[in-house]
XYZ file of C-alpha atoms in Angstrom:
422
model
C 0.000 0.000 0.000
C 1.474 3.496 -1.072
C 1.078 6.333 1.373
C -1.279 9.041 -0.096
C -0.762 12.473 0.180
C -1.838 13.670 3.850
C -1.395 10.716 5.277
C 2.097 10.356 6.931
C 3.481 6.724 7.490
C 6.814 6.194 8.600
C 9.029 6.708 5.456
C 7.388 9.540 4.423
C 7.511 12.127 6.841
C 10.914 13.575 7.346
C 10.492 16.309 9.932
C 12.627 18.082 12.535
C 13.569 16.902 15.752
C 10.423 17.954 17.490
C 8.905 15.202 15.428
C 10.031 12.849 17.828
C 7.534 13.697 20.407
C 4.360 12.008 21.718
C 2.249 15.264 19.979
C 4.277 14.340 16.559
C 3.689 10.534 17.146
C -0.242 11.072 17.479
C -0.014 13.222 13.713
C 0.902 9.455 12.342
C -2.714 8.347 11.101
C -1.755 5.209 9.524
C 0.099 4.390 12.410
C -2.586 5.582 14.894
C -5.215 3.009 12.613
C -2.585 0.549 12.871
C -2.721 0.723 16.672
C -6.786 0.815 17.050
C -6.840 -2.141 15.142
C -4.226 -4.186 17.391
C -6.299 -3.064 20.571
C -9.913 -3.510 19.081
C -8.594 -7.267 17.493
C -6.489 -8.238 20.997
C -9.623 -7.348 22.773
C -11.619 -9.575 20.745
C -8.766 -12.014 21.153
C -8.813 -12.026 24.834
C -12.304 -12.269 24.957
C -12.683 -15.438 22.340
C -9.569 -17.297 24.874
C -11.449 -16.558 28.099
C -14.840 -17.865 26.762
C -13.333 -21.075 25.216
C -11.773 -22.009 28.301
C -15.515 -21.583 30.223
C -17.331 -23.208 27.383
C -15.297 -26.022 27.221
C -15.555 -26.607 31.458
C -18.718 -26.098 31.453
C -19.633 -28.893 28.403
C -16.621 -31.470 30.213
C -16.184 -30.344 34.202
C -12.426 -31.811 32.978
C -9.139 -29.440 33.926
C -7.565 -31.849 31.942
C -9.552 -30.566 29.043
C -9.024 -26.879 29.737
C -5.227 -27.606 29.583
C -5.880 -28.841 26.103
C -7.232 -25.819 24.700
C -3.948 -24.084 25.998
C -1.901 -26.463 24.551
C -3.656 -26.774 21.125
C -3.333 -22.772 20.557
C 0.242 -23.246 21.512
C 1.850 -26.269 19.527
C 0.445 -24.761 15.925
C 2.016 -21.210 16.822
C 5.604 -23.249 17.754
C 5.743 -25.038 14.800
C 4.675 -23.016 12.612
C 6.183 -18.989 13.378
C 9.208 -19.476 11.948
C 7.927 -19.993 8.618
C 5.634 -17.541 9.317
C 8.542 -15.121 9.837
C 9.487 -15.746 6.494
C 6.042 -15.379 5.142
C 6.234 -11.508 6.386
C 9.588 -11.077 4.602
C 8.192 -11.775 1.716
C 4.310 -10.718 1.291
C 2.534 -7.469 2.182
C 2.601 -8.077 6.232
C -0.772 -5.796 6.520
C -2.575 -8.061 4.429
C -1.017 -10.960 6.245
C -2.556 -9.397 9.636
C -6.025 -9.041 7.913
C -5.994 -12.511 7.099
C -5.006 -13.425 10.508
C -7.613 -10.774 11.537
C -10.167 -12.720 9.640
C -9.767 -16.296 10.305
C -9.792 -15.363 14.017
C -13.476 -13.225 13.036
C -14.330 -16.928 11.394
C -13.450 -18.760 14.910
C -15.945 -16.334 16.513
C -18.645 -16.878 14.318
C -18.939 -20.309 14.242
C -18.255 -20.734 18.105
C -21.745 -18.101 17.980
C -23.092 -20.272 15.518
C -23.106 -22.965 17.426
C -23.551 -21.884 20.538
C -26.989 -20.921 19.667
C -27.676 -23.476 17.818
C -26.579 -25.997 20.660
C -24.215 -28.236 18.656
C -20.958 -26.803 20.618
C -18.804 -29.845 21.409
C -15.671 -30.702 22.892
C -14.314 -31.780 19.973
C -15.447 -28.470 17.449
C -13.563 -26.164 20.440
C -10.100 -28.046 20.124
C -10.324 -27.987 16.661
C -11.111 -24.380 16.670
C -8.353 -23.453 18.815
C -5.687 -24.866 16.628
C -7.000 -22.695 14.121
C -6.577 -19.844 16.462
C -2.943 -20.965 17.035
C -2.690 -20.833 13.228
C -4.063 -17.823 12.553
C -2.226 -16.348 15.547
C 1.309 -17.902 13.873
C 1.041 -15.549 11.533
C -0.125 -12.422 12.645
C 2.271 -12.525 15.763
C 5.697 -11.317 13.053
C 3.542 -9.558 10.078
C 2.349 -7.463 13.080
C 5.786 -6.981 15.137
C 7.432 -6.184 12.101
C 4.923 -3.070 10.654
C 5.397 -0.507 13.338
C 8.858 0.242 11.940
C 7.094 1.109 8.416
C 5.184 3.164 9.849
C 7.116 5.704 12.068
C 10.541 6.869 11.398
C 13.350 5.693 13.909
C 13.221 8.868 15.958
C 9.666 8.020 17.102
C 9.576 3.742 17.429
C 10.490 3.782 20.636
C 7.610 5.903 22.000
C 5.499 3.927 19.014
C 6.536 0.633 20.704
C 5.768 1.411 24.171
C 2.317 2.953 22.837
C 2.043 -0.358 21.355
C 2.301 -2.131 24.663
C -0.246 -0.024 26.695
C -2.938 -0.583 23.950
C -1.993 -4.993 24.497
C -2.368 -3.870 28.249
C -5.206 -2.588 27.824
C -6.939 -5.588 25.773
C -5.467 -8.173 28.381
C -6.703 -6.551 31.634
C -9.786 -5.106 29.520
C -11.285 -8.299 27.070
C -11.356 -10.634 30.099
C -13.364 -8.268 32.298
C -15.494 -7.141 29.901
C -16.083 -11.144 28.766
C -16.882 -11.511 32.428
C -19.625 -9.214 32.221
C -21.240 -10.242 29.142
C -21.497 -13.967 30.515
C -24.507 -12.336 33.027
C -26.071 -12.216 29.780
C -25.041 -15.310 27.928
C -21.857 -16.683 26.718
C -22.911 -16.447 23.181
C -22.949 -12.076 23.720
C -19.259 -12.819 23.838
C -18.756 -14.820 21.448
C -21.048 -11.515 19.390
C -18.841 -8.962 20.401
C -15.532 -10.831 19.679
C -16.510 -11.105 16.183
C -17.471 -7.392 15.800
C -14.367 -6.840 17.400
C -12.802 -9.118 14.516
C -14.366 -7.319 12.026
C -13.285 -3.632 13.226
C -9.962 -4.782 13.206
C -9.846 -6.311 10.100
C -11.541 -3.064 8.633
C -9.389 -0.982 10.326
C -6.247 -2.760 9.015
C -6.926 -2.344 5.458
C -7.119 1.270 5.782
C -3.373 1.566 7.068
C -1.314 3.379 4.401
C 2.337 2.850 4.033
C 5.077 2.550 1.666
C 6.140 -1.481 1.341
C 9.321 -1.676 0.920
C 10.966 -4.366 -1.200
C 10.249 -7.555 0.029
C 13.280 -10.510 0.478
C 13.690 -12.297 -2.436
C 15.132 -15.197 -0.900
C 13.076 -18.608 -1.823
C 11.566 -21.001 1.446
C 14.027 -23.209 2.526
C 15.485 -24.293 5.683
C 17.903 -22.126 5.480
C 15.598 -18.747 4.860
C 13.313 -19.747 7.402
C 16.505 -19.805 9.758
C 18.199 -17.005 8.806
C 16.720 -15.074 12.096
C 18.098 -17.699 14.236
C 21.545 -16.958 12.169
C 20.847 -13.426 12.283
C 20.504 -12.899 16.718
C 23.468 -15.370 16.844
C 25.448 -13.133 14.762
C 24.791 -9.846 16.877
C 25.559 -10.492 20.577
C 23.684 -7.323 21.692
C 20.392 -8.202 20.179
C 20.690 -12.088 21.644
C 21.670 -10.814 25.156
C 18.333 -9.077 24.990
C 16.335 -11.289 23.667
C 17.319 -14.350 25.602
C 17.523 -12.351 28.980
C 14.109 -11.705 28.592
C 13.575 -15.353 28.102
C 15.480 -16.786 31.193
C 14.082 -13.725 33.912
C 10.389 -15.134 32.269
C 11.510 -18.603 32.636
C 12.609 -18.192 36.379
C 10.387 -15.152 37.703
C 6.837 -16.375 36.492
C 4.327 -17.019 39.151
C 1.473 -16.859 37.513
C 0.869 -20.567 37.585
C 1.367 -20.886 41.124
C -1.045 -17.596 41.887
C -4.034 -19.650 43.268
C -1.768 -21.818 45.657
C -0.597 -18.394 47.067
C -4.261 -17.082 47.772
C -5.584 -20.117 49.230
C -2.492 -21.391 51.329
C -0.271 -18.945 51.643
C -2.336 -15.076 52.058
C -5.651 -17.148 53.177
C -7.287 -15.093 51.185
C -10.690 -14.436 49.480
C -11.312 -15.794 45.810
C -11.612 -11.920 44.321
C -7.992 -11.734 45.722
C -6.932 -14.205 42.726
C -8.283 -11.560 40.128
C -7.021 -8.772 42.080
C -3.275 -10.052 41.682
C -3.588 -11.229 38.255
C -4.595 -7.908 37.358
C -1.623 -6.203 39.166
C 1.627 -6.847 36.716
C -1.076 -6.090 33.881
C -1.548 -2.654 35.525
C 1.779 -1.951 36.285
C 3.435 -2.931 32.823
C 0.091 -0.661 31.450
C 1.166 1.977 33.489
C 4.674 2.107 32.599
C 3.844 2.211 28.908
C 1.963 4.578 29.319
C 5.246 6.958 30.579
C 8.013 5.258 27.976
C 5.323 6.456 25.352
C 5.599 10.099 26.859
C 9.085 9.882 28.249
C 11.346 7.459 26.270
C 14.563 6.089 27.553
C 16.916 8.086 25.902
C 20.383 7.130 27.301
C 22.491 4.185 28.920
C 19.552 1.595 27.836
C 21.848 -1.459 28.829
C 22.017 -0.485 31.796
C 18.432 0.121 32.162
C 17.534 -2.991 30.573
C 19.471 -5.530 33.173
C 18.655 -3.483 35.701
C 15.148 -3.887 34.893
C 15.515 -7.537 34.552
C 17.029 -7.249 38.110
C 14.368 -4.676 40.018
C 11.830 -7.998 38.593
C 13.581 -10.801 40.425
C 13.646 -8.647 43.609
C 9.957 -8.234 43.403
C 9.698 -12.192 43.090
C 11.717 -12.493 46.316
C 9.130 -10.017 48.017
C 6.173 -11.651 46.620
C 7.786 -14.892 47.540
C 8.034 -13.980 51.384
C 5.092 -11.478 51.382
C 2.042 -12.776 53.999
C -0.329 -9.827 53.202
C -2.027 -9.146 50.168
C -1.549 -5.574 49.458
C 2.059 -6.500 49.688
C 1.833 -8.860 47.332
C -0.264 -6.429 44.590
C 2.236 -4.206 45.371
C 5.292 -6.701 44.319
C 3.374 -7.960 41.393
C 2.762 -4.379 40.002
C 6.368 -3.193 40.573
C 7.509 -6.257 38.519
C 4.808 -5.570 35.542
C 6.286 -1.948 35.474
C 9.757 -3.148 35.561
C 9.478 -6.242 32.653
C 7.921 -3.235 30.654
C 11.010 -1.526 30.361
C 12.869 -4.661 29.548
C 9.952 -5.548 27.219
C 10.311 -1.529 25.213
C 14.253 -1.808 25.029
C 14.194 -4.967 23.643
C 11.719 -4.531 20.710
C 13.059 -1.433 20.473
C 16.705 -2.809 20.018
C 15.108 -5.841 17.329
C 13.338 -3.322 15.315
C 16.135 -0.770 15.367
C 19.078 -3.179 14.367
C 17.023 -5.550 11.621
C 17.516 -4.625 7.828
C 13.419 -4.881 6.910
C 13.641 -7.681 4.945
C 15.103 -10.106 7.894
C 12.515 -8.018 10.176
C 9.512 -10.789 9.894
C 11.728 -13.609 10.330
C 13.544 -12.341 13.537
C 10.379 -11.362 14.802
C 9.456 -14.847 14.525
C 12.050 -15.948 16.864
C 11.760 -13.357 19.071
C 8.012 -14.542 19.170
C 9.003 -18.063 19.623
C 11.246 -16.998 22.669
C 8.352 -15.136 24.207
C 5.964 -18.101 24.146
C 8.396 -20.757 24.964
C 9.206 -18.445 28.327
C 5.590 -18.041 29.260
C 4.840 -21.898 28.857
C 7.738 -23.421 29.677
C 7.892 -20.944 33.219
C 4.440 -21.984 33.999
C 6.014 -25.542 34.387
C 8.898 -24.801 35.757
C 6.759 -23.066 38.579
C 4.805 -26.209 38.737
C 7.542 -28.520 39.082
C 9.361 -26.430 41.782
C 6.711 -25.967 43.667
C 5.916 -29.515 44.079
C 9.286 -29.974 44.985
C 9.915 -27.134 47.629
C 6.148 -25.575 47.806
C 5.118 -22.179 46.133
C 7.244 -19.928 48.780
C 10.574 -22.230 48.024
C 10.300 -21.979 44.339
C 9.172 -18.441 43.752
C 12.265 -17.294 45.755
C 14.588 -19.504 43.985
C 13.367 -17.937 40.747
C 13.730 -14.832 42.605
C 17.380 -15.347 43.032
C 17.843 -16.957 39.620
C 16.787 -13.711 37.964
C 19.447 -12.085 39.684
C 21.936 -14.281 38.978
C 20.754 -14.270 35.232
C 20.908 -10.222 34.902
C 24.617 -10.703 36.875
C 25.918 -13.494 34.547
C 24.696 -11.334 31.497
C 26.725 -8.437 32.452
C 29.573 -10.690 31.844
C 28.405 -12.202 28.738
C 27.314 -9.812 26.885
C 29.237 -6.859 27.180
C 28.033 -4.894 24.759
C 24.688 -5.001 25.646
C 25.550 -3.911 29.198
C 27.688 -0.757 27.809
C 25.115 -0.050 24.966
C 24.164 3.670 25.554
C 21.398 4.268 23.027
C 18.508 2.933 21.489
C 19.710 4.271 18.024
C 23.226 3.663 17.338
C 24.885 6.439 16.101
């Protein structure tokens, strides 16, 4: 899509310095349509997930069952995002996102379809959630890899953390509002997720931008692994990236969040909500002020310092008996894995030629998932080992020996000053 006259997207606007501002960032109306989509399509997202996990307890009274829906969003996205990175390199990535956009709007209608028409089955939900997973495979790196087309370099960074408030605000927003919409019927949810669908997809096609040329490079193995080649090539960008990964790995508790509130804080059931909601409403929160203030100088520094302010929160959650003390943990560690989460994109967006941008995307995708999953069972495995207290403060203290050992190892990372190389 060519950017019209008007209508600034990222390579066509050359202004002054003052254009990296907030003010100049909200001029960007292809970007600003980019961004309404994202947040009207995650909401619909978020929605869709929390009413396929209800639906399907509700038709089996199984956990075992719930854990497949997880699991069958998760394996398609695995296997298949790296070639997915690759399909970004090489096709328009906003039409790839409104395809995404729309086979997720198809999920929703036939999970409203058949909800009302009472032929919802165990079976029809698994198979629709690997089609999610699919679907989700693809829009994950076609989406990561647009924001740089459509700001200049000056204004990503306060583009990416804008980014992030908008997926805060789907993740602590689509699951509330599901909740309120089940009063009326499940099926209202199901409805709204696939207007949702549909505002996104609309809103996608009307983002304007100038496509650059896309890779030339034919599928193969070795095209679909040239991110993997690419991050081990460039120590800076694999410190970050696989920092992120081992402080997720080690510091997740979400798993291990209803063992707290029950045994350990003897609290109330609305407790459970009220600190899952807490690292979504700090990371929101700090977004929020990257998009207005951007880090601007010694970024390394901030970034394993970040990683380390997060596994000291884990060691005060870890020993925390009262609840507010526990929010209060929680919400310092959203804020602070939102700054490691802004440098980091930042630093992969930044330092990736466009044409390698979908496929390193991909991976960093890939590393994402695999922390969230794989820490959920680590936390699991732990705990049944040396209870929830034992293993939330041993990933406490393995944080902190990660963001010390990565000092060491990667250097350059630690001594990088900005977020734009000069």
């Amino acid at each position: 899509m060519t950017t019209p006259a008007g209508d600034h997207g990222g390579q066509g606007d050359q202004g002054g310095d003052t254009a990296g501002s907030f003010a100049a960032l909200l001029t960007q109306r292809s970007y600003l349509r980019f961004w309404a989509s994202r947040l009207v399509a995650q909401l619909a997202a978020q929605m869709v997930m929390v009413a396929l996990g209800w639906q399907m307890y509700d038709l089996t009274g199984r956990a075992w069952d719930l854990g497949l829906v997880g699991l069958a969003q998760f394996l398609p996205a695995l296997v298949l995002t790296l070639p997915a990175g690759h399909v970004a390199d090489r096709h328009h990535r906003g039409r790839i996102v409104m395809g995404s956009n729309g086979a997720q709007l198809a999920v929703a209608a036939v999970l409203l379809a058949a909800t009302l028409g009472g032929w919802a089955s165990r079976e029809l939900i698994l198979l629709l959630s690997v089609l999610l997973g699919m679907a989700r495979a693809f829009q994950l790196p076609a989406s990561q890899s647009l924001t740089p087309l459509l700001v200049r370099p000056a204004l990503l960074p306060r583009a990416l953390a804008f980014n992030a408030s908008g997926m805060q605000v789907a993740i602590i927003g689509g699951p509330a509002l599901a909740g309120l919409l089940f009063a009326a019927g499940i099926h209202w949810v199901y409805a709204l997720g696939t207007l949702g669908f549909v505002a996104g997809t609309l809103l996608m096609g009307s983002v304007r931008y100038t496509a650059p040329p896309p890779s030339s490079a034919a599928a193969s193995w070795a095209t679909v692994l040239a991110g993997v080649r690419f991050l081990w090539q460039r120590p800076t960008l694999l410190g970050a990236i696989s920092l992120d990964l081992f402080a997720v790995l080690l510091g997740g508790a979400t798993a291990l969040l209803p063992m707290f509130v029950k045994d350990i804080l003897h609290a109330e059931p609305w407790v459970l909500g009220l600190l899952r909601a807490a690292p979504a409403v700090g990371a929101l929160t700090m977004s929020v002020w990257l998009a207005r203030h951007p880090l601007a100088r010694r970024v390394g520094h901030r970034l394993i310092a970040s990683v380390a302010v997060y596994g000291l929160c884990m060691l005060v959650f870890g020993a925390s008996t009262s609840v507010w003390l526990s929010s209060a943990a929680l919400f310092v560690s959203g804020s602070a894995d939102m700054v490691s989460v802004v440098i980091r994109q930042t630093l992969v967006q930044l330092e990736t030629p466009d044409d390698m941008r979908g496929r390193v995307s991909a991976v960093n995708g890939i590393f994402i998932g695999a922390s969230n999953q794989l820490g959920e069972f680590e936390s699991g495995a732990t705990a049944a080992w040396l209870g929830p207290v034992g293993s939330v403060l041993l990933g406490g203290v393995g944080v902190l020996g990660v963001a010390i050992a990565w000092i060491r190892l990667f250097p350059g990372l630690w001594q990088r000053d900005r977020l734009l190389a000069p």
